[in-house]
CSV table of C-alpha atoms and ligand atoms in Angstrom, one decimal:
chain,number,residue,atom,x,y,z
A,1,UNK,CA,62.8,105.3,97.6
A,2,UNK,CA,60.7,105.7,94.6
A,3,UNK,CA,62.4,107.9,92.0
A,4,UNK,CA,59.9,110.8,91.2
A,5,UNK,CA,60.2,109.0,87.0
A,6,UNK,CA,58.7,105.7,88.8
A,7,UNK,CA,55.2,104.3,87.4
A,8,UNK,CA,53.4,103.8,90.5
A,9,UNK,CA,50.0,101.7,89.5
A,10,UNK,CA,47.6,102.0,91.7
A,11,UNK,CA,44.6,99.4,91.6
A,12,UNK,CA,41.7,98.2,92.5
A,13,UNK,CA,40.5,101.4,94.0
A,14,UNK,CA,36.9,102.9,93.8
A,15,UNK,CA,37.7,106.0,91.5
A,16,UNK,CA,35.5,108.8,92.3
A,17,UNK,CA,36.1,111.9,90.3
A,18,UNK,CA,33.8,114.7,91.0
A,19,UNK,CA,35.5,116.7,88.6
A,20,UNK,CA,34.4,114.4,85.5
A,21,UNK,CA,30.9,113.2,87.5
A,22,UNK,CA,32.7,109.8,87.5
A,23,UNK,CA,32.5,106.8,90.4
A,24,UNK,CA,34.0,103.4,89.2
A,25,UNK,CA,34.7,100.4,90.9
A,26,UNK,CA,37.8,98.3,90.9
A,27,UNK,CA,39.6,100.7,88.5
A,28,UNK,CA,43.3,101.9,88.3
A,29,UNK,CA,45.5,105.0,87.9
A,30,UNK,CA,49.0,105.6,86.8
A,31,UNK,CA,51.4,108.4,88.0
A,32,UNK,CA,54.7,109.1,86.4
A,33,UNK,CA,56.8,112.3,86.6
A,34,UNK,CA,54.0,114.3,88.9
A,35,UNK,CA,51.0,113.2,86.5
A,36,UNK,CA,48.5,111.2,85.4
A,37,UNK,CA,49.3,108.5,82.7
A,38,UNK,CA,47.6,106.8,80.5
A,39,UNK,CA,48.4,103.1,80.5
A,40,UNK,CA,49.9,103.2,76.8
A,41,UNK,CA,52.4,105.3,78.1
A,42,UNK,CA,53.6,103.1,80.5
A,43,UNK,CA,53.4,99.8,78.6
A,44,UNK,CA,56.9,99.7,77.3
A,45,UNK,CA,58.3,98.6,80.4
A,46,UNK,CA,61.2,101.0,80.4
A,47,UNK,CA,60.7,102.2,84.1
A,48,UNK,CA,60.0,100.5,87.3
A,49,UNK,CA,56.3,99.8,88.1
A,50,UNK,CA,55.9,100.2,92.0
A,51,UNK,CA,52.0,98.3,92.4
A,52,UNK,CA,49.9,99.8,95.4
A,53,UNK,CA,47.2,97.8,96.1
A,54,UNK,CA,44.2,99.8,97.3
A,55,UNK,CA,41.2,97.5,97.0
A,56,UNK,CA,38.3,98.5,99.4
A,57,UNK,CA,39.8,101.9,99.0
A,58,UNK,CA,38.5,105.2,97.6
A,59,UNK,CA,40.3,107.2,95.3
A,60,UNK,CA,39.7,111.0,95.3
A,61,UNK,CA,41.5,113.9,93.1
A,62,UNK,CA,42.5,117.1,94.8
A,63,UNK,CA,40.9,117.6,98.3
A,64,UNK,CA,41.2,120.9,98.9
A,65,UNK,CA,40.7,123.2,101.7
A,66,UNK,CA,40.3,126.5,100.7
A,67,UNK,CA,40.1,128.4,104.5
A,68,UNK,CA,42.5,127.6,107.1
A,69,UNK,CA,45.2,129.5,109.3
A,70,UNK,CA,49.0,128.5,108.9
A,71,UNK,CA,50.1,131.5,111.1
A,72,UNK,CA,53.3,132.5,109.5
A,73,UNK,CA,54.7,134.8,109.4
A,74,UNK,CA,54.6,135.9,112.8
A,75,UNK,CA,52.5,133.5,115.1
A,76,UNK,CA,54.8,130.4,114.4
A,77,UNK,CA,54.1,128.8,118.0
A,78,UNK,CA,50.2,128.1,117.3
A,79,UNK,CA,51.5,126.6,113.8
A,80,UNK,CA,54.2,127.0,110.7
A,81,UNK,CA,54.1,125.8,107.2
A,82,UNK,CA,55.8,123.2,107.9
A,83,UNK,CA,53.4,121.7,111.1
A,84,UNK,CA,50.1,123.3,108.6
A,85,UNK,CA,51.7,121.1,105.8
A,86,UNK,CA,51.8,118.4,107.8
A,87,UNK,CA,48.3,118.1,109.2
A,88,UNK,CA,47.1,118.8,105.4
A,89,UNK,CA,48.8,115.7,104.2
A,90,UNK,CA,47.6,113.9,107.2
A,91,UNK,CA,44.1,114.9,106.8
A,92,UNK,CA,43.9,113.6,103.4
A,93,UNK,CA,44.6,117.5,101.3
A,94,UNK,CA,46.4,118.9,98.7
A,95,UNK,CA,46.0,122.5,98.6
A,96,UNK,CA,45.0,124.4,101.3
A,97,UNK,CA,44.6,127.9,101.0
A,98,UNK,CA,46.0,130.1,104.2
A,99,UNK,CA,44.0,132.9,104.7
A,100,UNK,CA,46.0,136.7,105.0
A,101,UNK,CA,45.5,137.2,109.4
A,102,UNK,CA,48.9,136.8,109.9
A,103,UNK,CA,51.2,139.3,111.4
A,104,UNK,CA,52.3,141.0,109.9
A,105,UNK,CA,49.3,140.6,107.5
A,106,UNK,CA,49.5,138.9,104.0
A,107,UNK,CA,48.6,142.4,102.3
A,108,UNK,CA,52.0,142.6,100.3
A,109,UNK,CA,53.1,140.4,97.1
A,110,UNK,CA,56.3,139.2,98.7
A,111,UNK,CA,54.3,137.6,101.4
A,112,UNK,CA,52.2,135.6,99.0
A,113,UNK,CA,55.5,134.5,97.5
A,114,UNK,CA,57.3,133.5,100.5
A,115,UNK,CA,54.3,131.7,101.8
A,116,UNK,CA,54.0,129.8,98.2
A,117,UNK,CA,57.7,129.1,97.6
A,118,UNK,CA,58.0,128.0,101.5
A,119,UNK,CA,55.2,125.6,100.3
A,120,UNK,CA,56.5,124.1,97.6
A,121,UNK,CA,60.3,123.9,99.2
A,122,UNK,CA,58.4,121.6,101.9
A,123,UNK,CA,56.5,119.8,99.2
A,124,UNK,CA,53.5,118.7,101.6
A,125,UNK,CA,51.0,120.3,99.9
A,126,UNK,CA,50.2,122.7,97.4
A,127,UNK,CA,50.1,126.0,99.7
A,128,UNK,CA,47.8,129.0,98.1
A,129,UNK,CA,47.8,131.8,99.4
A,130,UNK,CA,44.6,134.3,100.3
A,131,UNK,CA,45.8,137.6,100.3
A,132,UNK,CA,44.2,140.5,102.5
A,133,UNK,CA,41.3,142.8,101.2
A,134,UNK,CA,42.4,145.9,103.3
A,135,UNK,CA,45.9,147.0,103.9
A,136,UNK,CA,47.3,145.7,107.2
A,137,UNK,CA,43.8,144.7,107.9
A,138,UNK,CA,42.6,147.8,109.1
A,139,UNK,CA,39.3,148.3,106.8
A,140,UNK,CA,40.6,151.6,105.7
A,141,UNK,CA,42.2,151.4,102.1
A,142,UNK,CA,42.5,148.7,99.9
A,143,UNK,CA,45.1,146.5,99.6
A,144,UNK,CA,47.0,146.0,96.3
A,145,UNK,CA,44.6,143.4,94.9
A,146,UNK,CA,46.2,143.0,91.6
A,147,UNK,CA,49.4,142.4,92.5
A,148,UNK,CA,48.5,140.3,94.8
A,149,UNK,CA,47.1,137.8,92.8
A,150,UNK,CA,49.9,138.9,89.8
A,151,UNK,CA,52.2,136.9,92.9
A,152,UNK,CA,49.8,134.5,93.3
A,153,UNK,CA,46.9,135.1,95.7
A,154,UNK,CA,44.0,132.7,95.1
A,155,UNK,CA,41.4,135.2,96.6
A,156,UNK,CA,41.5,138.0,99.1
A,157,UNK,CA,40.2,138.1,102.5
A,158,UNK,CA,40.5,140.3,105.5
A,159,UNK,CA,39.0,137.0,107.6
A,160,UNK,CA,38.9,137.3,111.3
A,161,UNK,CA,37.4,140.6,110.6
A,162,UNK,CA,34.6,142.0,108.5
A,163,UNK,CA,35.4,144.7,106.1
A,164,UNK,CA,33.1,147.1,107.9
A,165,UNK,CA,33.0,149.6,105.1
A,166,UNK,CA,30.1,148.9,102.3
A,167,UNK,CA,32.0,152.0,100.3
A,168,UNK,CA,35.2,149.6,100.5
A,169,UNK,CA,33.1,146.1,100.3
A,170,UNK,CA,31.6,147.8,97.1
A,171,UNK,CA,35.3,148.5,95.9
A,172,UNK,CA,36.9,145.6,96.5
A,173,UNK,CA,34.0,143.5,94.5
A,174,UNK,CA,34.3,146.2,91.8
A,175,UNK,CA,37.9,145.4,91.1
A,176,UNK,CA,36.8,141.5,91.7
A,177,UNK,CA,35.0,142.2,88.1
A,178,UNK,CA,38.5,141.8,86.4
A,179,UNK,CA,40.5,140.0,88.9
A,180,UNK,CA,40.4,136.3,88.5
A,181,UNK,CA,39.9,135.1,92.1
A,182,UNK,CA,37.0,135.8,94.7
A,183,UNK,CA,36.2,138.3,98.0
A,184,UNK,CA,36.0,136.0,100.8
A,185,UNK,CA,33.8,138.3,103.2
A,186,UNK,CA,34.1,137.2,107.3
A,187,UNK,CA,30.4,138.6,107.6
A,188,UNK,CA,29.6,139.9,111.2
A,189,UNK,CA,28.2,143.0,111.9
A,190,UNK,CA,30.6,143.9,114.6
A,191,UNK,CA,28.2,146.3,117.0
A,192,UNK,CA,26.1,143.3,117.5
A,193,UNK,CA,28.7,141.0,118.0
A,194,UNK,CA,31.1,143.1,120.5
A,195,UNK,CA,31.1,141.3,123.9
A,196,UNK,CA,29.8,138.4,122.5
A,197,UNK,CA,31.4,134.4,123.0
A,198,UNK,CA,29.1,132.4,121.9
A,199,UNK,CA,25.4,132.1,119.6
A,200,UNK,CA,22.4,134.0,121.4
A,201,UNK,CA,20.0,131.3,122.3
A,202,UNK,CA,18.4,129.3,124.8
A,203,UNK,CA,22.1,127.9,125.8
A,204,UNK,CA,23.6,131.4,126.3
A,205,UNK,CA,21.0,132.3,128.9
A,206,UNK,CA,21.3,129.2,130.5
A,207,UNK,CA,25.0,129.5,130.7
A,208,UNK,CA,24.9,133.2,131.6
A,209,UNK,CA,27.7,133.9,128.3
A,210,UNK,CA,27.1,136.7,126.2
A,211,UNK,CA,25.5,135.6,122.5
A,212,UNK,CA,25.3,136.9,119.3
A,213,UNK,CA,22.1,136.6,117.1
A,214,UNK,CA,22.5,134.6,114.1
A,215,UNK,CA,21.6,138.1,112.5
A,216,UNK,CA,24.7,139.7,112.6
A,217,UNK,CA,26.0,137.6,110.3
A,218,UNK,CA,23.3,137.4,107.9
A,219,UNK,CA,22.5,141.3,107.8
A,220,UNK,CA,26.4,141.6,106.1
A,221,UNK,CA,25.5,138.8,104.1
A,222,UNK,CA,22.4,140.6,102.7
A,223,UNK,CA,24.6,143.5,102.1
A,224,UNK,CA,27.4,142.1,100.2
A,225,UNK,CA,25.2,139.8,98.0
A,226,UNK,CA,23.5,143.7,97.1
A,227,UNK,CA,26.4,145.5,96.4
A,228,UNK,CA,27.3,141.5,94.3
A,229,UNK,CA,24.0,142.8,92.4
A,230,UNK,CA,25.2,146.6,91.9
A,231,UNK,CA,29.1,145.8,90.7
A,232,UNK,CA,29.0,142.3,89.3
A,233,UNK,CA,31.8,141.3,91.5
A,234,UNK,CA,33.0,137.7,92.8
A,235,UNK,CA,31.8,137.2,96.5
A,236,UNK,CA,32.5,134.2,98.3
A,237,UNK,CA,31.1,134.1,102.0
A,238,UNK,CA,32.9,132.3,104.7
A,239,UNK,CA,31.6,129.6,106.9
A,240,UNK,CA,28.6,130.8,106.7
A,241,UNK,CA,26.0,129.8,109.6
A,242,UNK,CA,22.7,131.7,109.6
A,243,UNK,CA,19.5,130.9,107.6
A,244,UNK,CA,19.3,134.7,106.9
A,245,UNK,CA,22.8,134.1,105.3
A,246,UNK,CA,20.9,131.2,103.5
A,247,UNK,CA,18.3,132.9,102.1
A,248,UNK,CA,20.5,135.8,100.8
A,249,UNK,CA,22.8,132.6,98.8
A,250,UNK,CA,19.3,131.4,97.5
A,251,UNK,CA,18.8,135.1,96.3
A,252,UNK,CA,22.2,135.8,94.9
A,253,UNK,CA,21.9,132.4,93.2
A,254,UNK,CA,18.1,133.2,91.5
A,255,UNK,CA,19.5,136.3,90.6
A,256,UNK,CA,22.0,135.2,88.5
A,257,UNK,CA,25.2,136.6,90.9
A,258,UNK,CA,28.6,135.2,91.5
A,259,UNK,CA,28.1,134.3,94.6
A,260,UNK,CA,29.2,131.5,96.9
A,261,UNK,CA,30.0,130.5,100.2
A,262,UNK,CA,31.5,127.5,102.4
A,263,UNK,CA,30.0,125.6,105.5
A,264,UNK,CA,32.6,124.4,108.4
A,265,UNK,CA,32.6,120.6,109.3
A,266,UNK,CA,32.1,122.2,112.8
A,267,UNK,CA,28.8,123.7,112.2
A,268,UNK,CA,27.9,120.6,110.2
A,269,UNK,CA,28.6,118.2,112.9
A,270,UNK,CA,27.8,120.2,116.3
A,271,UNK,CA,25.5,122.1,117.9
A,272,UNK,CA,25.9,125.0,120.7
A,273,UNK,CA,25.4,122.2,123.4
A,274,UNK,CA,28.6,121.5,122.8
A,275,UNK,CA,29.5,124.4,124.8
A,276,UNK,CA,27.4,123.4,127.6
A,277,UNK,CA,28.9,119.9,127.7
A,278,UNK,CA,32.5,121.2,127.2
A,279,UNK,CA,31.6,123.0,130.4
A,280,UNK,CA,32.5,126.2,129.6
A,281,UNK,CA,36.1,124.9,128.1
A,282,UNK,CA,36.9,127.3,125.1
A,283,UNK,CA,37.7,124.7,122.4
A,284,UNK,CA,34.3,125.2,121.9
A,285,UNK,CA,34.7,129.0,121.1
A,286,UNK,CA,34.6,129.7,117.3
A,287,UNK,CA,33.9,132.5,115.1
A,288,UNK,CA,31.2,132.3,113.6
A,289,UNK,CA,29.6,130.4,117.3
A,290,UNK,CA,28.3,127.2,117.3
A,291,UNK,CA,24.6,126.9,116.7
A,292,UNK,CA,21.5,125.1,117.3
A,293,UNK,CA,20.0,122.2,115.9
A,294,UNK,CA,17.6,123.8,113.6
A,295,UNK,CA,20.3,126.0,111.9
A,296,UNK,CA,22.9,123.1,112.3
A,297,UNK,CA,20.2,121.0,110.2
A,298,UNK,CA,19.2,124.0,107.9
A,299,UNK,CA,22.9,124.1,106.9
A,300,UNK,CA,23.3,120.3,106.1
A,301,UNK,CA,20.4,120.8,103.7
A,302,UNK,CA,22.3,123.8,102.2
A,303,UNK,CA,25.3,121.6,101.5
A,304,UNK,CA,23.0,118.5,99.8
A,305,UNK,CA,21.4,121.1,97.8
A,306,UNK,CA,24.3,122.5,96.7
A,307,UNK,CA,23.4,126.1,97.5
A,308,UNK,CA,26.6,126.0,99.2
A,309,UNK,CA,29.2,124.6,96.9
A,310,UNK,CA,32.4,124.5,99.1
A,311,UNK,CA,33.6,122.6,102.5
A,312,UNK,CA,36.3,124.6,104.5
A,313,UNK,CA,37.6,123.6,108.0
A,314,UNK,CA,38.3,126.9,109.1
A,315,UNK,CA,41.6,125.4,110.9
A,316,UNK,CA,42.4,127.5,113.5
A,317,UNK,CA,45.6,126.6,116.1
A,318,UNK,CA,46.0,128.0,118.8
A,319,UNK,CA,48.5,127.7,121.7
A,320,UNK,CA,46.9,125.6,125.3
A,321,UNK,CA,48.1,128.4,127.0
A,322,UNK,CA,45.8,130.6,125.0
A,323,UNK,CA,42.9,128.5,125.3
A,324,UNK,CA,43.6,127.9,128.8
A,325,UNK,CA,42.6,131.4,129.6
A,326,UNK,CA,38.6,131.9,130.6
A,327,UNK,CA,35.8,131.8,128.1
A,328,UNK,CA,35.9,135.4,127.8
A,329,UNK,CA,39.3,135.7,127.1
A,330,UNK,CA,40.1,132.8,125.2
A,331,UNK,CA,41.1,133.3,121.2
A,332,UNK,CA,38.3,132.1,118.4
A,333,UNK,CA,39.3,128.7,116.6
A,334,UNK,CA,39.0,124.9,116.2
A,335,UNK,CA,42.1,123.0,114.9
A,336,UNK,CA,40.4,121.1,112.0
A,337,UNK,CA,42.2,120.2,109.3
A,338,UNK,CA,42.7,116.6,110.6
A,339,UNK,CA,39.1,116.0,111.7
A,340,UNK,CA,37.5,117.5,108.7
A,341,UNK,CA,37.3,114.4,106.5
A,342,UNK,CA,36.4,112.2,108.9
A,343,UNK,CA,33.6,114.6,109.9
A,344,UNK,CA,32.1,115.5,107.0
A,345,UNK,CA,32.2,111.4,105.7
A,346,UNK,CA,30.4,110.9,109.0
A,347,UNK,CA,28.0,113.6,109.0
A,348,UNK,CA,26.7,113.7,105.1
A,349,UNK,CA,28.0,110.3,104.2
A,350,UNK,CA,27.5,107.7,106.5
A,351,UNK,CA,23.7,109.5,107.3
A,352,UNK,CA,22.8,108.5,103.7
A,353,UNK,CA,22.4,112.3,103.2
A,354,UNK,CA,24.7,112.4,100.1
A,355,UNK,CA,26.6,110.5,97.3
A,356,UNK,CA,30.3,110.1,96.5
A,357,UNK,CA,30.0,112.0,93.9
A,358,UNK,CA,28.5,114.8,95.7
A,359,UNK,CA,29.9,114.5,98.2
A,360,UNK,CA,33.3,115.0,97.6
A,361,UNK,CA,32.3,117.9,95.0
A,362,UNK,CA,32.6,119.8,98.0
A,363,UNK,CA,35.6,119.1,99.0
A,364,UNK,CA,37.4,119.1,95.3
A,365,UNK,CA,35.2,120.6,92.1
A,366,UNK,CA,33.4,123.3,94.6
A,367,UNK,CA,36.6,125.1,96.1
A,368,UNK,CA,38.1,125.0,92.5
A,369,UNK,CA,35.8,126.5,90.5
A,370,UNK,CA,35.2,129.2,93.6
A,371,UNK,CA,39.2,130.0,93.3
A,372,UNK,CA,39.4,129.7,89.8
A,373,UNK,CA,42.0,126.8,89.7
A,374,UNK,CA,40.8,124.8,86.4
A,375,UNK,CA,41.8,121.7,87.7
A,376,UNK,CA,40.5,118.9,85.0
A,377,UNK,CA,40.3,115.7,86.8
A,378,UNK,CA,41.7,112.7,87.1
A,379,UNK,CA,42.8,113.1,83.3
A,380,UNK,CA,45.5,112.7,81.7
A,381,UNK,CA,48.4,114.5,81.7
A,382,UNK,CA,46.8,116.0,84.7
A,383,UNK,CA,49.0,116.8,88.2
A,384,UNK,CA,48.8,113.5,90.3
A,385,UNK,CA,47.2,115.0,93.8
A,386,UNK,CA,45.0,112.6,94.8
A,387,UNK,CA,44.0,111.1,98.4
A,388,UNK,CA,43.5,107.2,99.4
A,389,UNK,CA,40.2,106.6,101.9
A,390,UNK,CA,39.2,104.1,103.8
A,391,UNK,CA,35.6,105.0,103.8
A,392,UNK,CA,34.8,102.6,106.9
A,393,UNK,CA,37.6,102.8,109.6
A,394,UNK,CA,36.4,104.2,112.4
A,395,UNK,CA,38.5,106.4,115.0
A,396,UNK,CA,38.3,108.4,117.5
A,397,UNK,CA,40.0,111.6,117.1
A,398,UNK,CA,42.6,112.2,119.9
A,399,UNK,CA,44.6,115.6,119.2
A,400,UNK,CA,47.8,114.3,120.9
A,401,UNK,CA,47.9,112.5,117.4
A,402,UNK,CA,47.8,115.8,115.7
A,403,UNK,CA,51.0,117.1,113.4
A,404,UNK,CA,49.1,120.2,113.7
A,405,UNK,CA,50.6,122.8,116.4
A,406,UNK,CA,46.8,123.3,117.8
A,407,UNK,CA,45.2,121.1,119.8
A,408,UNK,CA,42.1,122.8,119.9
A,409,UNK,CA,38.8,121.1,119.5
A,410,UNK,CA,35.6,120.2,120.9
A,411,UNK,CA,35.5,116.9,118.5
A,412,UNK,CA,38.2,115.5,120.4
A,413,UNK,CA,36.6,112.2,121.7
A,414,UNK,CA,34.4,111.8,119.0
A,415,UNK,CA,34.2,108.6,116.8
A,416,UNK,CA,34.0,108.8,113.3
A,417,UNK,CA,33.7,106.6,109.9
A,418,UNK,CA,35.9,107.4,107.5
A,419,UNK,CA,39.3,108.7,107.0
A,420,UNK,CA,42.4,109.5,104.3
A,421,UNK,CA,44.8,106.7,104.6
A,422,UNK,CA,47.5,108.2,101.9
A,423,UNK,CA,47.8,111.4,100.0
A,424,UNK,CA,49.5,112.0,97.2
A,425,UNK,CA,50.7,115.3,96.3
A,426,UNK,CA,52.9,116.1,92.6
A,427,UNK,CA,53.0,112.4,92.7
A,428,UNK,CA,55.1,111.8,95.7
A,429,UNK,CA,53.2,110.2,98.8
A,430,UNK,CA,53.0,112.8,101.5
A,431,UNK,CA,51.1,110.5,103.9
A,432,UNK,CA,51.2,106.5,104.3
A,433,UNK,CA,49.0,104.9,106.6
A,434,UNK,CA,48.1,108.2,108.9
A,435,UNK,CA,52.4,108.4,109.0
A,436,UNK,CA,53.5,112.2,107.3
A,437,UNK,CA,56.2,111.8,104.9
A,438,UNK,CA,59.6,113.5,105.4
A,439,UNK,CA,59.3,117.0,104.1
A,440,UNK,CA,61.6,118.2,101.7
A,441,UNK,CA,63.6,121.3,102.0
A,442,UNK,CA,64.1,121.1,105.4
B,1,LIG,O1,37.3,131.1,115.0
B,1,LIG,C1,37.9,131.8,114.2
B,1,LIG,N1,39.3,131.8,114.3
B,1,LIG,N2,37.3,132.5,113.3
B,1,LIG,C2,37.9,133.4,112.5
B,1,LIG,O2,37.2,134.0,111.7
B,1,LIG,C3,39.3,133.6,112.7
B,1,LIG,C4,40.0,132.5,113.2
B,1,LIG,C5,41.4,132.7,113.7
B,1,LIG,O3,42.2,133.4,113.0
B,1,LIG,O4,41.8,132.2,114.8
């Protein structure tokens, strides 16, 4: 057992710190007492050095994934905190931030306190919390924003759903002005997208499923980046998948606005073929759909760019028995916090589209500064969450594998480069060699 006051020394690692714009070969780190040290502080000799060898490695700080579902309270047999923690640590995170769709909704402060303290009791991962926009999610009066985040909400969300209302959207980014966290907006005009399963193309038709243009989500885009303009509020779009939701980002961003917005390894890595070749199987069902090529491509570009600062799986569990049901009937989701690494590394890395540096900006730096978090880097004195990579091994995902409860998605089969061999989270190890460390607390 290493005891947490331990030096662990970790060489011979590829450093890349997007935080500090940093990439260095054959470097090393110390951790002592949950932090970052500097090697004068360890030099004395008066504690037990514990020497991890991670040549041919990458080290990263802080991988965090700032949209996923844990389900609790209330839906605890598509996932808990502890089975969400789980498949963070596995996939390589350290905070992920659940979003407020729980039932009974995360719209009150004690619910953003149970879900942080249960967190930190099972010490996988640092677990944030998204609080709801509306009370009870009902896009009728706005939920307590202030105390919300006053318990520790990193951002508020009513995701799932869009908050219909452009007289509560305009609120809710007018109080944004003095909060310190974002609105994450699940834009979807909802009288285009009733009925709908899937993206309205040429594979919707062929498949006789009922599609939804790209423009429902991008006319609600339009409209919150305005009412952005008119209060001054912080607006964060979610997994954002339209081009019209593109070119209202490249607005908001000319115009000076806080705006930003996150792109799903999903809609990255697959197109709505996959629903074709999944032969009508509803792992391929997601909210927002799959889409074609030429948006799938458009979106890549946004996340080189930059326009689109943030990476989010969007992890979604549900039950087999749910996803058993038809295509019709089946619930929205992909289980993703375990494929999302190896996606993206696959998709933007391996492709020669992006750098390191970059690279993992989106994954780190890009979620942080969207939430607010003021993480410094791999500094000094800074909390020792970090992830090992293997930036080569190549797997094929196989859900069975999962620690996630949900074993729901259309990459399973799929071979991909790259993946987190161990995370560290407050300086403990949380995952060795793809193997979950006992949680505590339990
Ligand atoms: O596919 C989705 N599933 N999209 C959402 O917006 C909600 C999520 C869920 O809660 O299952």
């Amino acid at each position: 057992m290493t005891n947490r006051d331990d030096v662990i020394r970790i060489r011979g690692a590829r450093i890349i710190d997007p935080f500090r714009g940093i990439d260095v070969k054959d470097d090393e780190l110390h951790v002592a007492g949950g932090r970052i040290v500097s090697r004068d502080d360890v030099r004395d000799g008066s504690r037990p050095v514990r020497v991890v060898d991670a040549h041919g490695l990458w080290l990263v700080p802080r991988l965090t994934d700032m949209h996923v579902h844990l389900r609790s309270p209330g839906q605890e047999w598509k996932e808990d905190l502890v089975s969400g923690s789980q498949a963070a640590a596995a996939g390589g995170f350290t905070i992920v931030a659940p979003m407020g769709n729980t039932d009974p909704p995360v719209d009150i402060p004690s619910l953003v306190e149970w879900q942080r303290h249960r967190g930190d009791a099972i010490g996988l991962v640092r677990i944030f919390p998204i609080g709801t926009i509306t009370h009870g999610l009902q896009g009728e009066r706005l939920a307590d924003l202030y105390t919300l985040e006053q318990a520790g909400a990193v951002g508020f969300s009513d995701d799932g759903r869009v908050v219909a209302s452009a007289r509560l959207m305009r609120a809710a980014l007018s109080y944004s002005v003095s909060l310190r966290h974002p609105i994450i907006e699940h834009a979807e005009d909802r009288a285009l997208a009733e009925g709908t399963v899937m993206h309205e193309g040429d594979v919707s038709q062929r498949l006789g499923l009922p599609g939804v243009p790209e423009q429902a989500e991008a006319l609600i885009a339009w409209r919150d980046v305005e009412l952005a303009g008119l209060t001054g509020g912080r607006l964060h779009l979610a997994h954002v998948s339209s081009l019209g939701t593109l070119a209202a980002l490249a607005y908001a961003k000319r115009s000076g606005l806080t705006v930003s917005a996150e792109v799903t390894p999903h809609h990255l890595y697959l197109t709505d073929e996959a629903v074709e070749a999944w032969d009508y199987n509803p792992v391929t069902k997601v909210n927002p759909p799959l889409r074609p090529q030429s948006i799938r491509q458009a979106l890549i570009e946004a996340v080189v760019s930059g326009l689109v600062p943030v990476i989010a799986s969007d992890h979604a569990p549900h039950h087999a028995d749910e996803k058993a049901q038809p295509y019709s009937a089946a619930p929205y989701g992909i289980s993703g916090l375990e494929t999302s690494l190896g996606t993206v590394l696959t998709v933007l890395l391996h492709s020669g589209r992006m750098n390191p540096v970059d690279l993992f900006a989106r994954l780190s730096k890009g979620p942080d500064q969207v939430m607010g978090l003021n993480y410094p880097g791999l500094l000094t004195g800074a909390e020792a969450d970090l992830t090992l990579i293997d930036p080569n091994a190549r797997w094929t995902v196989d859900p069975a594998r999962f620690y996630s409860k949900g074993h729901n998605t259309p990459m399973a089969g799929e071979q991909l480069t790259g993946r987190a061999v161990a995370t560290m989270c407050r300086g403990r190890w949380t995952m060795r060699d793809g193997e979950v460390l006992e949680a505590d607390g339990e």
